Amino acid sequence: MGAGVSLLCSALFEAIAVSWFYGLERFCRDIKEMIHFKPHIYWRICWKICSPLFILSIVVFGIFFSEPPKYQDYVYPTWAVNLGWAFASSAICMVPVMAVFIFIKEPGPMWQRLAVAISPSSEHAIIRETGIVTRFDRRHWFQL
């Protein structure tokens, strides 16, 4: 289950990054530019709500109900299972570790560091100079 959890966590991070941080409206604009029509509300609900929730539930239930791996009658020792989970979690933890690193590295007040961390680099100068953050607008987070 370890490798599967790593892949599912990567998919979860990507789904959250695209639909919540990048912004669903911006994502739909990009898709409209490619296929010449805006995605239907069904797809927007799936991208913003259903997919992250389903992936999260699969990961949580997969970890909760996982059993120690075995091959025929051989049960792997605990240290080997723990080593496998350490390798799997090393792939998972890089996204949150880098997010914290970027948050700490950025100078300025906490709200500005958070704004820069969740905004594209093209908006960083505007955030630093004017303090205007489109990512803090309710419309950005709740729009479908």
PDB file of C-alpha atoms in Angstrom:
ATOM      1  CA  MET A   1       0.000   0.000   0.000  1.00  0.00           C
ATOM      2  CA  GLY A   2       2.980   2.352   0.553  1.00  0.00           C
ATOM      3  CA  ALA A   3       3.672   3.117  -3.110  1.00  0.00           C
ATOM      4  CA  GLY A   4      -0.049   3.487  -3.783  1.00  0.00           C
ATOM      5  CA  VAL A   5      -0.364   5.944  -0.918  1.00  0.00           C
ATOM      6  CA  SER A   6       2.513   8.002  -2.336  1.00  0.00           C
ATOM      7  CA  LEU A   7       0.867   8.225  -5.744  1.00  0.00           C
ATOM      8  CA  LEU A   8      -2.549   9.002  -4.292  1.00  0.00           C
ATOM      9  CA  CYS A   9      -1.097  11.707  -2.031  1.00  0.00           C
ATOM     10  CA  SER A  10       0.644  13.248  -5.039  1.00  0.00           C
ATOM     11  CA  ALA A  11      -2.678  13.207  -6.897  1.00  0.00           C
ATOM     12  CA  LEU A  12      -4.398  14.762  -3.873  1.00  0.00           C
ATOM     13  CA  PHE A  13      -1.807  17.547  -3.618  1.00  0.00           C
ATOM     14  CA  GLU A  14      -2.161  18.234  -7.337  1.00  0.00           C
ATOM     15  CA  ALA A  15      -5.965  18.267  -7.219  1.00  0.00           C
ATOM     16  CA  ILE A  16      -5.905  20.729  -4.320  1.00  0.00           C
ATOM     17  CA  ALA A  17      -3.219  22.880  -5.934  1.00  0.00           C
ATOM     18  CA  VAL A  18      -5.055  23.174  -9.246  1.00  0.00           C
ATOM     19  CA  SER A  19      -8.624  23.589  -8.051  1.00  0.00           C
ATOM     20  CA  TRP A  20      -8.042  25.596  -4.884  1.00  0.00           C
ATOM     21  CA  PHE A  21      -4.708  27.453  -5.099  1.00  0.00           C
ATOM     22  CA  TYR A  22      -4.360  27.969  -8.860  1.00  0.00           C
ATOM     23  CA  GLY A  23      -8.072  28.631  -8.943  1.00  0.00           C
ATOM     24  CA  LEU A  24     -10.900  26.833 -10.622  1.00  0.00           C
ATOM     25  CA  GLU A  25     -11.910  29.900 -12.629  1.00  0.00           C
ATOM     26  CA  ARG A  26      -8.401  30.285 -14.038  1.00  0.00           C
ATOM     27  CA  PHE A  27      -8.220  26.548 -14.753  1.00  0.00           C
ATOM     28  CA  CYS A  28     -11.564  26.670 -16.606  1.00  0.00           C
ATOM     29  CA  ARG A  29     -10.326  29.670 -18.624  1.00  0.00           C
ATOM     30  CA  ASP A  30      -7.248  27.677 -19.627  1.00  0.00           C
ATOM     31  CA  ILE A  31      -9.393  24.728 -20.668  1.00  0.00           C
ATOM     32  CA  LYS A  32     -11.729  27.014 -22.637  1.00  0.00           C
ATOM     33  CA  GLU A  33      -8.704  28.366 -24.472  1.00  0.00           C
ATOM     34  CA  MET A  34      -7.726  24.811 -25.435  1.00  0.00           C
ATOM     35  CA  ILE A  35     -11.105  23.258 -26.324  1.00  0.00           C
ATOM     36  CA  HIS A  36     -13.105  26.431 -27.127  1.00  0.00           C
ATOM     37  CA  PHE A  37     -15.869  25.967 -24.556  1.00  0.00           C
ATOM     38  CA  LYS A  38     -16.046  26.283 -20.794  1.00  0.00           C
ATOM     39  CA  PRO A  39     -16.287  23.043 -18.779  1.00  0.00           C
ATOM     40  CA  HIS A  40     -19.749  22.191 -17.493  1.00  0.00           C
ATOM     41  CA  ILE A  41     -20.627  22.649 -13.801  1.00  0.00           C
ATOM     42  CA  TYR A  42     -20.363  18.865 -13.334  1.00  0.00           C
ATOM     43  CA  TRP A  43     -16.627  18.946 -14.081  1.00  0.00           C
ATOM     44  CA  ARG A  44     -16.048  21.966 -11.871  1.00  0.00           C
ATOM     45  CA  ILE A  45     -17.773  20.286  -8.913  1.00  0.00           C
ATOM     46  CA  CYS A  46     -15.741  17.118  -9.512  1.00  0.00           C
ATOM     47  CA  TRP A  47     -12.440  19.022  -9.698  1.00  0.00           C
ATOM     48  CA  LYS A  48     -13.098  21.253  -6.694  1.00  0.00           C
ATOM     49  CA  ILE A  49     -14.959  18.955  -4.292  1.00  0.00           C
ATOM     50  CA  CYS A  50     -15.467  15.331  -5.324  1.00  0.00           C
ATOM     51  CA  SER A  51     -11.979  14.369  -6.508  1.00  0.00           C
ATOM     52  CA  PRO A  52     -10.071  15.709  -3.480  1.00  0.00           C
ATOM     53  CA  LEU A  53     -12.598  14.148  -1.076  1.00  0.00           C
ATOM     54  CA  PHE A  54     -12.575  10.772  -2.825  1.00  0.00           C
ATOM     55  CA  ILE A  55      -8.787  10.655  -3.032  1.00  0.00           C
ATOM     56  CA  LEU A  56      -8.466  11.693   0.625  1.00  0.00           C
ATOM     57  CA  SER A  57     -10.944   9.016   1.723  1.00  0.00           C
ATOM     58  CA  ILE A  58      -9.104   6.336  -0.285  1.00  0.00           C
ATOM     59  CA  VAL A  59      -5.795   7.329   1.335  1.00  0.00           C
ATOM     60  CA  VAL A  60      -7.232   7.447   4.870  1.00  0.00           C
ATOM     61  CA  PHE A  61      -9.106   4.148   4.568  1.00  0.00           C
ATOM     62  CA  GLY A  62      -6.148   2.523   2.813  1.00  0.00           C
ATOM     63  CA  ILE A  63      -3.819   3.447   5.662  1.00  0.00           C
ATOM     64  CA  PHE A  64      -6.375   2.640   8.362  1.00  0.00           C
ATOM     65  CA  PHE A  65      -7.247  -0.798   7.007  1.00  0.00           C
ATOM     66  CA  SER A  66      -3.795  -1.777   5.739  1.00  0.00           C
ATOM     67  CA  GLU A  67      -2.366  -5.106   6.786  1.00  0.00           C
ATOM     68  CA  PRO A  68       1.308  -6.023   7.077  1.00  0.00           C
ATOM     69  CA  PRO A  69       2.622  -7.296   3.749  1.00  0.00           C
ATOM     70  CA  LYS A  70       3.359 -10.988   3.425  1.00  0.00           C
ATOM     71  CA  TYR A  71       4.496 -13.378   0.737  1.00  0.00           C
ATOM     72  CA  GLN A  72       2.810 -16.792   0.947  1.00  0.00           C
ATOM     73  CA  ASP A  73       3.474 -17.755   4.597  1.00  0.00           C
ATOM     74  CA  TYR A  74       6.337 -15.308   5.163  1.00  0.00           C
ATOM     75  CA  VAL A  75       5.413 -12.184   7.144  1.00  0.00           C
ATOM     76  CA  TYR A  76       7.881  -9.336   6.721  1.00  0.00           C
ATOM     77  CA  PRO A  77       9.581  -8.078   9.895  1.00  0.00           C
ATOM     78  CA  THR A  78       8.407  -4.841  11.446  1.00  0.00           C
ATOM     79  CA  TRP A  79      11.645  -3.007  10.651  1.00  0.00           C
ATOM     80  CA  ALA A  80      11.228  -3.808   6.938  1.00  0.00           C
ATOM     81  CA  VAL A  81       7.628  -2.591   6.927  1.00  0.00           C
ATOM     82  CA  ASN A  82       8.671   0.601   8.726  1.00  0.00           C
ATOM     83  CA  LEU A  83      11.496   1.133   6.236  1.00  0.00           C
ATOM     84  CA  GLY A  84       9.018   0.772   3.379  1.00  0.00           C
ATOM     85  CA  TRP A  85       6.696   3.340   4.962  1.00  0.00           C
ATOM     86  CA  ALA A  86       9.677   5.666   5.459  1.00  0.00           C
ATOM     87  CA  PHE A  87      10.495   5.460   1.747  1.00  0.00           C
ATOM     88  CA  ALA A  88       6.845   6.003   0.824  1.00  0.00           C
ATOM     89  CA  SER A  89       6.472   8.965   3.175  1.00  0.00           C
ATOM     90  CA  SER A  90       9.685  10.559   1.876  1.00  0.00           C
ATOM     91  CA  ALA A  91       7.957  11.028  -1.468  1.00  0.00           C
ATOM     92  CA  ILE A  92       4.797  12.324   0.215  1.00  0.00           C
ATOM     93  CA  CYS A  93       6.411  14.793   2.608  1.00  0.00           C
ATOM     94  CA  MET A  94       8.300  16.827  -0.006  1.00  0.00           C
ATOM     95  CA  VAL A  95       5.252  18.927  -0.974  1.00  0.00           C
ATOM     96  CA  PRO A  96       4.409  20.092   2.585  1.00  0.00           C
ATOM     97  CA  VAL A  97       8.110  20.486   3.466  1.00  0.00           C
ATOM     98  CA  MET A  98       8.687  22.767   0.466  1.00  0.00           C
ATOM     99  CA  ALA A  99       5.512  24.728   1.272  1.00  0.00           C
ATOM    100  CA  VAL A 100       6.783  25.381   4.799  1.00  0.00           C
ATOM    101  CA  PHE A 101      10.257  26.224   3.447  1.00  0.00           C
ATOM    102  CA  ILE A 102       8.846  28.816   1.023  1.00  0.00           C
ATOM    103  CA  PHE A 103       6.624  30.232   3.766  1.00  0.00           C
ATOM    104  CA  ILE A 104       9.580  30.632   6.157  1.00  0.00           C
ATOM    105  CA  LYS A 105      11.992  31.938   3.495  1.00  0.00           C
ATOM    106  CA  GLU A 106       9.718  34.785   2.355  1.00  0.00           C
ATOM    107  CA  PRO A 107      10.255  38.078   4.250  1.00  0.00           C
ATOM    108  CA  GLY A 108       7.386  40.170   5.520  1.00  0.00           C
ATOM    109  CA  PRO A 109       4.345  39.741   7.719  1.00  0.00           C
ATOM    110  CA  MET A 110       2.669  36.361   8.009  1.00  0.00           C
ATOM    111  CA  TRP A 111      -0.289  37.230   5.722  1.00  0.00           C
ATOM    112  CA  GLN A 112       2.110  38.392   3.005  1.00  0.00           C
ATOM    113  CA  ARG A 113       4.232  35.245   3.264  1.00  0.00           C
ATOM    114  CA  LEU A 114       1.111  33.101   2.974  1.00  0.00           C
ATOM    115  CA  ALA A 115      -0.110  35.149   0.004  1.00  0.00           C
ATOM    116  CA  VAL A 116       3.207  34.752  -1.814  1.00  0.00           C
ATOM    117  CA  ALA A 117       3.324  31.024  -1.010  1.00  0.00           C
ATOM    118  CA  ILE A 118      -0.087  30.334  -2.597  1.00  0.00           C
ATOM    119  CA  SER A 119       0.159  32.784  -5.523  1.00  0.00           C
ATOM    120  CA  PRO A 120       1.899  32.461  -8.889  1.00  0.00           C
ATOM    121  CA  SER A 121       5.239  34.230  -9.227  1.00  0.00           C
ATOM    122  CA  SER A 122       3.693  36.724 -11.669  1.00  0.00           C
ATOM    123  CA  GLU A 123       1.670  38.168  -8.750  1.00  0.00           C
ATOM    124  CA  HIS A 124       4.487  38.327  -6.173  1.00  0.00           C
ATOM    125  CA  ALA A 125       5.576  41.894  -7.004  1.00  0.00           C
ATOM    126  CA  ILE A 126       1.993  43.175  -6.794  1.00  0.00           C
ATOM    127  CA  ILE A 127       1.503  41.469  -3.437  1.00  0.00           C
ATOM    128  CA  ARG A 128       4.739  42.908  -2.024  1.00  0.00           C
ATOM    129  CA  GLU A 129       4.131  46.450  -3.315  1.00  0.00           C
ATOM    130  CA  THR A 130       0.373  46.950  -2.931  1.00  0.00           C
ATOM    131  CA  GLY A 131      -0.763  44.178  -0.623  1.00  0.00           C
ATOM    132  CA  ILE A 132      -3.542  43.210  -3.053  1.00  0.00           C
ATOM    133  CA  VAL A 133      -4.022  39.451  -2.933  1.00  0.00           C
ATOM    134  CA  THR A 134      -6.569  37.876  -5.265  1.00  0.00           C
ATOM    135  CA  ARG A 135      -6.123  34.535  -3.482  1.00  0.00           C
ATOM    136  CA  PHE A 136      -7.598  36.008  -0.291  1.00  0.00           C
ATOM    137  CA  ASP A 137     -10.843  36.909  -2.047  1.00  0.00           C
ATOM    138  CA  ARG A 138     -13.810  34.708  -1.101  1.00  0.00           C
ATOM    139  CA  ARG A 139     -14.759  34.426  -4.739  1.00  0.00           C
ATOM    140  CA  HIS A 140     -11.463  32.665  -5.479  1.00  0.00           C
ATOM    141  CA  TRP A 141     -12.134  29.928  -2.912  1.00  0.00           C
ATOM    142  CA  PHE A 142     -15.878  29.370  -3.274  1.00  0.00           C
ATOM    143  CA  GLN A 143     -16.486  29.803  -6.984  1.00  0.00           C
ATOM    144  CA  LEU A 144     -17.607  26.805  -9.013  1.00  0.00           C
TER     145      LEU A 144
END
